[in-house]
CSV table of C-alpha atoms and ligand atoms in Angstrom, one decimal:
chain,number,residue,atom,x,y,z
C,1,UNK,CA,0.0,0.1,-0.2
C,2,UNK,CA,0.9,3.5,-0.9
C,3,UNK,CA,-0.3,7.0,-0.3
C,4,UNK,CA,-0.7,8.9,-3.3
C,5,UNK,CA,-1.8,12.4,-3.9
C,6,UNK,CA,-3.3,13.0,-7.7
C,7,UNK,CA,-3.4,16.3,-9.0
C,8,UNK,CA,-5.5,17.1,-12.2
C,9,UNK,CA,-5.3,20.6,-13.9
C,10,UNK,CA,-7.9,22.4,-15.4
C,11,UNK,CA,-8.2,20.4,-19.2
C,12,UNK,CA,-8.0,17.2,-17.2
C,13,UNK,CA,-11.5,18.2,-15.8
C,14,UNK,CA,-12.7,20.6,-18.3
C,15,UNK,CA,-16.0,18.8,-18.5
C,16,UNK,CA,-18.2,16.8,-16.6
C,17,UNK,CA,-17.2,13.7,-18.5
C,18,UNK,CA,-13.6,14.7,-18.3
C,19,UNK,CA,-14.2,14.7,-14.3
C,20,UNK,CA,-15.8,11.0,-14.7
C,21,UNK,CA,-12.7,10.4,-16.1
C,22,UNK,CA,-10.3,11.8,-13.6
C,23,UNK,CA,-12.8,9.7,-10.6
C,24,UNK,CA,-12.0,6.4,-13.0
C,25,UNK,CA,-8.2,7.3,-12.3
C,26,UNK,CA,-8.7,7.7,-8.6
C,27,UNK,CA,-11.0,4.7,-8.2
C,28,UNK,CA,-8.2,2.6,-9.9
C,29,UNK,CA,-5.7,3.6,-7.3
C,30,UNK,CA,-8.4,3.4,-4.4
C,31,UNK,CA,-9.4,-0.3,-5.8
C,32,UNK,CA,-5.5,-1.2,-5.4
C,33,UNK,CA,-5.8,-0.6,-1.5
C,34,UNK,CA,-3.7,3.0,-2.2
C,35,UNK,CA,-4.5,5.7,0.3
C,36,UNK,CA,-5.6,8.8,-1.9
C,37,UNK,CA,-5.9,12.3,-1.6
C,38,UNK,CA,-6.5,14.7,-4.7
C,39,UNK,CA,-6.2,18.0,-5.8
C,40,UNK,CA,-7.8,19.9,-8.5
C,41,UNK,CA,-7.7,22.8,-11.1
C,42,UNK,CA,-10.8,24.8,-12.1
C,43,UNK,CA,-12.4,23.9,-15.2
C,44,UNK,CA,-9.9,25.0,-18.3
C,45,UNK,CA,-10.9,28.4,-19.1
C,46,UNK,CA,-12.8,29.1,-15.8
C,47,UNK,CA,-10.0,30.7,-13.9
C,48,UNK,CA,-9.0,33.4,-17.1
C,49,UNK,CA,-13.1,33.9,-17.3
C,50,UNK,CA,-12.9,34.9,-13.3
C,51,UNK,CA,-10.2,36.9,-14.1
C,52,UNK,CA,-11.6,38.8,-16.6
C,53,UNK,CA,-14.5,39.5,-14.4
C,54,UNK,CA,-12.3,41.2,-12.3
C,55,UNK,CA,-11.0,43.1,-14.4
C,56,UNK,CA,-14.5,44.4,-15.9
C,57,UNK,CA,-15.3,45.9,-12.6
C,58,UNK,CA,-14.8,49.6,-12.0
C,59,UNK,CA,-11.4,50.1,-10.3
C,60,UNK,CA,-11.9,52.0,-6.6
C,61,UNK,CA,-10.0,55.2,-6.6
C,62,UNK,CA,-6.4,55.1,-5.5
C,63,UNK,CA,-6.4,51.0,-6.1
C,64,UNK,CA,-3.0,50.7,-7.4
C,65,UNK,CA,-2.7,46.9,-7.4
C,66,UNK,CA,-3.2,45.1,-10.9
C,67,UNK,CA,-5.2,42.6,-9.0
C,68,UNK,CA,-7.6,45.5,-7.7
C,69,UNK,CA,-8.6,45.0,-4.0
C,70,UNK,CA,-5.7,41.7,-4.1
C,71,UNK,CA,-8.4,40.2,-1.6
C,72,UNK,CA,-11.8,40.3,-3.4
C,73,UNK,CA,-9.5,39.0,-6.3
C,74,UNK,CA,-8.6,36.1,-4.5
C,75,UNK,CA,-12.1,35.5,-3.3
C,76,UNK,CA,-13.3,35.6,-6.9
C,77,UNK,CA,-10.6,33.7,-8.6
C,78,UNK,CA,-10.6,30.8,-6.0
C,79,UNK,CA,-14.1,29.7,-6.9
C,80,UNK,CA,-13.3,27.9,-9.9
C,81,UNK,CA,-11.5,24.8,-7.8
C,82,UNK,CA,-14.3,25.0,-5.3
C,83,UNK,CA,-16.8,23.9,-8.0
C,84,UNK,CA,-14.6,21.2,-9.3
C,85,UNK,CA,-13.1,20.0,-5.7
C,86,UNK,CA,-17.0,19.6,-5.3
C,87,UNK,CA,-18.0,17.8,-8.6
C,88,UNK,CA,-15.2,15.3,-8.4
C,89,UNK,CA,-16.2,14.4,-4.7
C,90,UNK,CA,-19.8,13.6,-6.3
C,91,UNK,CA,-18.4,11.5,-9.3
C,92,UNK,CA,-16.3,9.7,-6.7
C,93,UNK,CA,-18.9,9.1,-4.3
C,94,UNK,CA,-21.4,8.0,-7.3
C,95,UNK,CA,-18.8,4.7,-7.8
C,96,UNK,CA,-19.2,3.8,-4.0
C,97,UNK,CA,-15.8,5.7,-2.9
C,98,UNK,CA,-15.9,8.0,0.4
C,99,UNK,CA,-15.0,11.2,-1.0
C,100,UNK,CA,-15.2,14.6,0.5
C,101,UNK,CA,-14.2,18.0,-0.7
C,102,UNK,CA,-11.7,20.5,1.2
C,103,UNK,CA,-11.1,24.2,0.7
C,104,UNK,CA,-8.1,25.6,1.7
C,105,UNK,CA,-9.6,27.3,4.6
C,106,UNK,CA,-10.5,23.9,5.8
C,107,UNK,CA,-7.4,21.9,6.1
C,108,UNK,CA,-5.8,24.9,6.5
C,109,UNK,CA,-3.3,25.6,4.0
C,110,UNK,CA,-1.8,28.6,5.9
C,111,UNK,CA,-0.2,31.1,3.2
C,112,UNK,CA,1.5,34.3,3.5
C,113,UNK,CA,-0.4,37.7,3.0
C,114,UNK,CA,0.7,38.2,-0.4
C,115,UNK,CA,-2.6,38.1,-2.0
C,116,UNK,CA,-2.6,36.8,-5.8
C,117,UNK,CA,0.7,35.2,-5.6
C,118,UNK,CA,0.9,33.7,-2.0
C,119,UNK,CA,3.5,31.4,-0.6
C,120,UNK,CA,2.5,28.3,1.5
C,121,UNK,CA,3.8,28.7,5.3
C,122,UNK,CA,2.1,25.7,6.3
C,123,UNK,CA,-0.5,22.9,5.9
C,124,UNK,CA,-1.7,20.7,8.7
C,125,UNK,CA,-2.3,16.7,7.2
C,126,UNK,CA,-3.2,15.6,10.0
C,127,UNK,CA,-6.9,15.2,9.5
C,128,UNK,CA,-6.4,14.2,6.1
C,129,UNK,CA,-4.1,11.5,7.2
C,130,UNK,CA,-6.8,10.3,9.8
C,131,UNK,CA,-9.8,9.9,7.0
C,132,UNK,CA,-7.1,8.5,5.1
C,133,UNK,CA,-6.8,5.7,7.3
C,134,UNK,CA,-10.7,5.4,7.5
C,135,UNK,CA,-10.5,4.7,3.4
C,136,UNK,CA,-11.9,8.2,3.0
C,137,UNK,CA,-10.6,10.1,-0.4
C,138,UNK,CA,-10.1,14.2,-0.2
C,139,UNK,CA,-10.5,16.3,-2.8
C,140,UNK,CA,-8.6,19.5,-2.4
C,141,UNK,CA,-9.3,22.5,-3.9
C,142,UNK,CA,-6.0,23.7,-5.5
C,143,UNK,CA,-4.4,27.1,-5.9
C,144,UNK,CA,-6.0,28.1,-2.8
C,145,UNK,CA,-5.1,28.6,1.1
C,146,UNK,CA,-6.1,30.8,4.1
C,147,UNK,CA,-4.1,34.2,4.3
C,148,UNK,CA,-3.0,35.1,8.3
C,149,UNK,CA,-5.7,37.5,7.9
C,150,UNK,CA,-7.8,34.7,7.8
C,151,UNK,CA,-8.8,35.3,4.3
C,152,UNK,CA,-8.7,33.5,0.9
C,153,UNK,CA,-5.3,33.5,-0.6
C,154,UNK,CA,-4.4,32.2,-4.2
C,155,UNK,CA,-1.2,31.0,-5.2
C,156,UNK,CA,-0.5,32.3,-8.6
C,157,UNK,CA,-1.5,31.4,-12.0
C,158,UNK,CA,-0.8,27.8,-12.3
C,159,UNK,CA,-0.6,26.9,-8.2
C,160,UNK,CA,-2.7,24.2,-8.2
C,161,UNK,CA,0.9,22.3,-9.0
C,162,UNK,CA,2.0,23.8,-6.1
C,163,UNK,CA,-0.8,23.0,-4.1
C,164,UNK,CA,-0.6,19.1,-4.9
C,165,UNK,CA,3.2,19.4,-4.1
C,166,UNK,CA,2.3,20.8,-0.6
C,167,UNK,CA,-0.1,18.5,0.2
C,168,UNK,CA,2.4,15.7,-0.7
C,169,UNK,CA,4.7,17.0,1.8
C,170,UNK,CA,2.2,17.5,4.4
C,171,UNK,CA,0.7,14.1,4.5
C,172,UNK,CA,3.8,12.7,3.7
C,173,UNK,CA,2.9,10.8,0.4
C,174,UNK,CA,5.0,8.2,-1.2
C,175,UNK,CA,4.3,10.1,-4.6
C,176,UNK,CA,3.1,13.1,-5.9
C,177,UNK,CA,1.2,12.4,-9.8
C,178,UNK,CA,0.8,15.4,-11.5
C,179,UNK,CA,-2.0,14.3,-14.5
C,180,UNK,CA,-2.2,16.9,-17.4
C,181,UNK,CA,-2.7,17.1,-20.9
C,182,UNK,CA,1.4,15.8,-21.9
C,183,UNK,CA,2.1,12.6,-21.1
C,184,UNK,CA,5.6,13.5,-19.4
C,185,UNK,CA,8.5,15.9,-19.6
C,186,UNK,CA,10.3,15.8,-22.9
C,187,UNK,CA,14.0,16.4,-23.8
C,188,UNK,CA,13.1,19.5,-25.6
C,189,UNK,CA,9.5,20.9,-27.2
C,190,UNK,CA,8.0,18.1,-29.3
C,191,UNK,CA,6.5,20.8,-31.3
C,192,UNK,CA,10.1,21.9,-32.1
C,193,UNK,CA,11.5,18.7,-32.3
C,194,UNK,CA,9.4,15.8,-32.9
C,195,UNK,CA,12.4,13.3,-32.5
C,196,UNK,CA,11.8,14.5,-28.4
C,197,UNK,CA,11.8,11.6,-26.3
C,198,UNK,CA,10.0,11.6,-22.7
C,199,UNK,CA,12.3,11.3,-20.2
C,200,UNK,CA,11.7,8.2,-17.6
C,201,UNK,CA,13.3,10.4,-14.8
C,202,UNK,CA,14.5,14.2,-14.3
C,203,UNK,CA,16.5,15.6,-11.1
C,204,UNK,CA,14.9,18.1,-9.3
C,205,UNK,CA,17.3,20.7,-10.1
C,206,UNK,CA,17.1,19.7,-13.7
C,207,UNK,CA,13.2,20.2,-13.9
C,208,UNK,CA,13.8,23.5,-12.1
C,209,UNK,CA,15.8,24.6,-15.0
C,210,UNK,CA,13.6,23.2,-17.3
C,211,UNK,CA,10.1,24.9,-15.9
C,212,UNK,CA,11.5,28.4,-15.1
C,213,UNK,CA,13.2,28.3,-18.8
C,214,UNK,CA,10.0,28.0,-20.5
C,215,UNK,CA,9.3,24.3,-20.6
C,216,UNK,CA,6.1,25.1,-18.9
C,217,UNK,CA,4.7,21.9,-17.4
C,218,UNK,CA,4.8,22.6,-14.1
C,219,UNK,CA,4.8,26.2,-11.7
C,220,UNK,CA,8.2,26.5,-11.2
C,221,UNK,CA,7.2,26.9,-7.2
C,222,UNK,CA,6.3,23.6,-7.5
C,223,UNK,CA,9.4,22.0,-8.3
C,224,UNK,CA,11.2,24.2,-5.6
C,225,UNK,CA,9.1,23.0,-2.6
C,226,UNK,CA,9.2,19.6,-4.5
C,227,UNK,CA,12.7,19.6,-4.2
C,228,UNK,CA,13.0,21.2,-0.8
C,229,UNK,CA,10.7,18.6,0.7
C,230,UNK,CA,11.6,15.9,-1.4
C,231,UNK,CA,8.4,15.0,-3.0
C,232,UNK,CA,8.8,12.3,-5.5
C,233,UNK,CA,6.7,14.5,-8.2
C,234,UNK,CA,5.4,12.1,-11.3
C,235,UNK,CA,4.1,14.1,-14.2
C,236,UNK,CA,1.8,11.8,-16.6
C,237,UNK,CA,-1.3,11.8,-19.1
C,238,UNK,CA,-4.8,11.9,-18.0
C,239,UNK,CA,-6.2,11.3,-21.4
C,240,UNK,CA,-5.4,8.2,-21.4
C,241,UNK,CA,-7.8,5.2,-20.3
C,242,UNK,CA,-7.7,5.2,-16.7
C,243,UNK,CA,-8.0,1.2,-17.0
C,244,UNK,CA,-5.4,0.6,-19.4
C,245,UNK,CA,-2.0,-1.9,-18.7
C,246,UNK,CA,0.4,-0.3,-16.7
C,247,UNK,CA,-1.5,2.5,-15.7
C,248,UNK,CA,-1.6,1.5,-11.8
C,249,UNK,CA,1.9,0.6,-11.6
C,250,UNK,CA,3.4,1.6,-8.6
C,251,UNK,CA,7.2,1.5,-9.6
C,252,UNK,CA,7.0,2.1,-13.8
C,253,UNK,CA,3.8,4.0,-14.9
C,254,UNK,CA,3.9,6.0,-17.7
C,255,UNK,CA,5.5,9.5,-17.0
C,256,UNK,CA,8.3,11.0,-16.1
C,257,UNK,CA,9.4,11.2,-12.7
C,258,UNK,CA,11.1,14.4,-11.0
C,259,UNK,CA,13.0,13.1,-8.2
C,260,UNK,CA,16.6,13.1,-6.4
C,261,UNK,CA,19.4,12.5,-8.3
C,262,UNK,CA,20.5,9.9,-6.4
C,263,UNK,CA,17.2,7.9,-7.8
C,264,UNK,CA,19.0,8.2,-11.3
C,265,UNK,CA,21.0,5.6,-12.2
C,266,UNK,CA,22.1,6.1,-15.7
C,267,UNK,CA,22.8,9.7,-15.8
C,268,UNK,CA,23.3,11.1,-19.2
C,269,UNK,CA,25.5,14.1,-19.4
C,270,UNK,CA,22.9,16.3,-20.8
C,271,UNK,CA,18.9,15.8,-20.2
C,272,UNK,CA,17.2,18.3,-22.4
C,273,UNK,CA,17.5,21.6,-24.2
C,274,UNK,CA,14.9,24.3,-23.1
C,275,UNK,CA,14.4,27.5,-24.8
C,276,UNK,CA,13.1,31.2,-23.4
C,277,UNK,CA,11.6,33.3,-26.6
C,278,UNK,CA,11.4,37.0,-26.1
C,279,UNK,CA,14.0,38.2,-24.2
C,280,UNK,CA,15.7,41.6,-24.8
C,281,UNK,CA,19.4,42.5,-24.7
C,282,UNK,CA,20.2,46.0,-22.8
C,283,UNK,CA,24.1,47.2,-23.0
C,284,UNK,CA,25.1,50.4,-21.2
C,285,UNK,CA,28.3,51.4,-22.8
C,286,UNK,CA,31.4,53.5,-21.6
C,287,UNK,CA,30.3,52.5,-17.6
C,288,UNK,CA,33.0,53.8,-15.0
C,289,UNK,CA,34.6,50.8,-14.0
C,290,UNK,CA,34.6,51.3,-10.0
C,291,UNK,CA,33.0,49.5,-6.9
C,292,UNK,CA,29.0,50.7,-6.8
C,293,UNK,CA,28.5,50.7,-10.2
C,294,UNK,CA,26.6,47.1,-10.4
C,295,UNK,CA,24.5,47.8,-7.1
C,296,UNK,CA,23.4,51.2,-9.2
C,297,UNK,CA,22.6,49.6,-12.5
C,298,UNK,CA,20.9,46.6,-10.9
C,299,UNK,CA,19.3,48.0,-7.9
C,300,UNK,CA,16.7,50.1,-9.6
C,301,UNK,CA,15.6,47.3,-11.8
C,302,UNK,CA,15.0,45.2,-9.0
C,303,UNK,CA,12.8,48.1,-7.4
C,304,UNK,CA,10.9,48.2,-10.6
C,305,UNK,CA,10.4,44.8,-10.3
C,306,UNK,CA,12.4,44.1,-13.8
C,307,UNK,CA,13.8,40.5,-13.8
C,308,UNK,CA,17.4,41.1,-15.2
C,309,UNK,CA,19.0,37.3,-16.4
C,310,UNK,CA,22.1,37.0,-18.1
C,311,UNK,CA,24.7,39.7,-17.0
C,312,UNK,CA,28.2,40.5,-18.9
C,313,UNK,CA,30.8,43.0,-18.2
C,314,UNK,CA,33.4,43.4,-20.2
C,315,UNK,CA,36.9,44.1,-18.7
C,316,UNK,CA,38.1,47.4,-19.1
C,317,UNK,CA,40.7,48.3,-21.6
C,318,UNK,CA,42.7,50.8,-19.3
C,319,UNK,CA,40.8,50.1,-16.1
C,320,UNK,CA,38.4,53.2,-16.0
C,321,UNK,CA,35.7,52.1,-18.4
C,322,UNK,CA,33.7,49.0,-19.3
C,323,UNK,CA,30.8,47.7,-20.9
C,324,UNK,CA,27.4,46.1,-19.0
C,325,UNK,CA,25.1,43.8,-20.7
C,326,UNK,CA,21.9,41.6,-19.9
C,327,UNK,CA,18.8,40.4,-20.6
C,328,UNK,CA,15.1,41.4,-19.6
C,329,UNK,CA,12.2,39.9,-21.2
C,330,UNK,CA,11.1,42.0,-24.1
C,331,UNK,CA,7.8,43.3,-22.3
C,332,UNK,CA,9.8,45.1,-19.9
C,333,UNK,CA,12.5,46.8,-22.3
C,334,UNK,CA,10.5,50.0,-22.2
C,335,UNK,CA,10.3,50.2,-18.4
C,336,UNK,CA,14.1,49.1,-18.1
C,337,UNK,CA,15.1,51.8,-20.5
C,338,UNK,CA,13.4,54.7,-18.5
C,339,UNK,CA,14.7,53.2,-15.3
C,340,UNK,CA,18.4,53.3,-16.5
C,341,UNK,CA,17.9,57.0,-18.4
C,342,UNK,CA,16.8,57.9,-14.5
C,343,UNK,CA,19.9,56.4,-13.0
C,344,UNK,CA,22.1,57.8,-15.2
C,345,UNK,CA,23.9,60.3,-13.6
C,346,UNK,CA,25.1,57.6,-10.5
C,347,UNK,CA,26.0,55.0,-13.3
C,348,UNK,CA,27.6,57.4,-15.6
C,349,UNK,CA,27.4,55.3,-18.7
C,350,UNK,CA,27.5,57.3,-22.1
C,351,UNK,CA,24.9,55.4,-24.5
C,352,UNK,CA,22.3,52.6,-23.7
C,353,UNK,CA,21.6,50.2,-26.5
C,354,UNK,CA,18.9,47.5,-26.8
C,355,UNK,CA,18.0,44.9,-28.9
C,356,UNK,CA,14.6,42.2,-28.9
C,357,UNK,CA,13.3,39.6,-30.1
C,358,UNK,CA,15.7,37.4,-29.0
C,359,UNK,CA,15.6,34.0,-27.5
C,360,UNK,CA,17.7,32.0,-24.9
C,361,UNK,CA,18.7,28.0,-25.7
C,362,UNK,CA,19.9,26.3,-22.7
C,363,UNK,CA,21.4,23.0,-22.6
C,364,UNK,CA,20.6,21.2,-18.9
C,365,UNK,CA,21.9,18.4,-17.3
C,366,UNK,CA,23.6,17.6,-14.2
C,367,UNK,CA,26.3,15.0,-16.0
C,368,UNK,CA,28.0,18.3,-16.7
C,369,UNK,CA,29.6,18.8,-13.2
C,370,UNK,CA,31.6,15.9,-14.2
C,371,UNK,CA,32.1,15.8,-17.8
C,372,UNK,CA,34.2,19.0,-19.4
C,373,UNK,CA,33.8,20.1,-23.0
C,374,UNK,CA,30.0,19.8,-23.0
C,375,UNK,CA,30.1,23.5,-23.6
C,376,UNK,CA,32.5,23.5,-26.7
C,377,UNK,CA,30.4,21.3,-28.6
C,378,UNK,CA,27.6,23.2,-28.3
C,379,UNK,CA,29.4,26.2,-29.6
C,380,UNK,CA,31.0,24.1,-32.6
C,381,UNK,CA,27.6,22.7,-33.0
C,382,UNK,CA,26.4,26.5,-33.7
C,383,UNK,CA,28.9,27.9,-35.5
C,384,UNK,CA,28.3,25.3,-38.0
C,385,UNK,CA,25.4,26.1,-38.7
C,386,UNK,CA,26.3,29.9,-39.0
C,387,UNK,CA,24.2,30.9,-35.5
C,388,UNK,CA,25.7,33.6,-33.9
C,389,UNK,CA,25.9,34.0,-30.3
C,390,UNK,CA,25.1,37.1,-28.3
C,391,UNK,CA,25.9,36.0,-25.0
C,392,UNK,CA,26.5,32.9,-23.2
C,393,UNK,CA,26.0,32.1,-19.3
C,394,UNK,CA,27.0,29.2,-17.4
C,395,UNK,CA,26.3,27.4,-14.1
C,396,UNK,CA,26.9,24.1,-12.7
C,397,UNK,CA,24.3,22.2,-14.5
C,398,UNK,CA,23.3,24.8,-17.5
C,399,UNK,CA,24.8,26.6,-20.5
C,400,UNK,CA,22.7,29.5,-21.9
C,401,UNK,CA,23.4,31.3,-25.0
C,402,UNK,CA,21.6,33.8,-26.5
C,403,UNK,CA,20.8,34.0,-30.3
C,404,UNK,CA,18.8,35.6,-32.7
C,405,UNK,CA,15.0,34.9,-32.3
C,406,UNK,CA,14.6,33.6,-36.1
C,407,UNK,CA,17.5,30.9,-35.2
C,408,UNK,CA,15.7,29.3,-31.9
C,409,UNK,CA,14.2,26.4,-33.8
C,410,UNK,CA,17.5,25.6,-35.5
C,411,UNK,CA,19.4,26.0,-32.6
C,412,UNK,CA,17.3,23.5,-30.6
C,413,UNK,CA,17.1,20.9,-33.1
C,414,UNK,CA,21.1,21.5,-33.7
C,415,UNK,CA,21.9,21.1,-30.0
C,416,UNK,CA,19.2,18.5,-29.0
C,417,UNK,CA,20.9,16.0,-31.8
C,418,UNK,CA,24.5,17.1,-30.8
C,419,UNK,CA,24.2,15.7,-27.3
C,420,UNK,CA,22.8,12.4,-29.1
C,421,UNK,CA,19.0,13.3,-27.3
C,422,UNK,CA,17.6,12.1,-30.8
C,423,UNK,CA,18.7,8.7,-30.1
C,424,UNK,CA,16.5,6.1,-28.7
D,501,LIG,N1,-7.0,27.3,-11.7
D,501,LIG,C1,-5.5,28.3,-11.8
D,501,LIG,C2,-5.0,28.9,-13.0
D,501,LIG,O1,-5.5,28.8,-13.9
D,501,LIG,C3,-4.5,27.4,-10.8
D,501,LIG,C4,-4.5,26.3,-11.8
D,501,LIG,O2,-4.9,26.1,-12.5
D,501,LIG,O3,-2.8,25.7,-11.6
D,501,LIG,O4,-3.8,29.7,-12.6
D,502,MG,MG1,-1.1,24.1,-14.6
């Protein structure tokens, strides 16, 4: 017997038929004798509709949050998950399964006060564990918790993944299964490279890089949380027949396991290729090369909530002036330029140059820690295709390369094949 948390995303609960299908997945695990808790998203499109309704309301004077009154925003948008948790509980009951719905405040899932993008602080899993022991299935509304102000708080878009991992940690589950509309995590985006393969396993750290770089399978926070609490997280499809052979396999079900690297025996050097579109590059020319300059540049950008990514500083020729180049999301360029102009006296640069429509392609793999030459192969392969590299950053397990947007797909395919990811 195992204890399993099963999470179903919006497309998996999009209508009553699909909710019934989800109930069959749950029944399979219950019938196998496992203790089960379920976490659900809102029906697909519902949260967008609710957010749209909020924005359709007039804004009170002085309200400066993009969410209007962020507490009322949360009260409204959290309702989608309330509906699906109740509907799934009914579907399970109709199959003879003892089930009840839980809202975030009933457990409670305690969050911080950041309404609209709250973080989970604490979960009391005791009551759910007790009832699991009695054979009851908890159907938990994802995406929501209870803030310190005693009001509903939501976890940011895509947050029910994080709810699921947090519940799994809270009830000490053996596994957290994230059922979604893809059947796992791939070596790269299959829409760009049809030879992309589904990974059997990926380490938390690698998944974190893949997720934050645009492999939009899971909310990034859920992966962070899974890594901290070592929750074995499984990405799999809800669209397969719930009773197909192997679906209930405890050790090797179809999908991708996100786990501790120690669990990955056959470690490849490179695990996947990720990309992030709509990057922009900003260069400050002839910046004074003295202590405090970086702080004068990046401090104001941080205060303006502009997410700076790759940073490259040149060595200055004579020790007095240097160039500073960095990337920001294309959508933030105008704001960044304003902030930098305002800081010009402090920073003391000659000119600002910028370029939008760039793409960051990243090679990811924990095997890189112990292998030399991984970066060199990437550079050589891109050079052979005539792709110019604009900036490079590296970490222990990642090489990120900034290139012109139109070359994105060619670069992804080239790197995918150079590291042998095309092969079976
Ligand atoms: N329904 C919420 C959203 O669309 C949470 C989720 O689905 O994860 O963002
Ligand atoms: Mg999602």
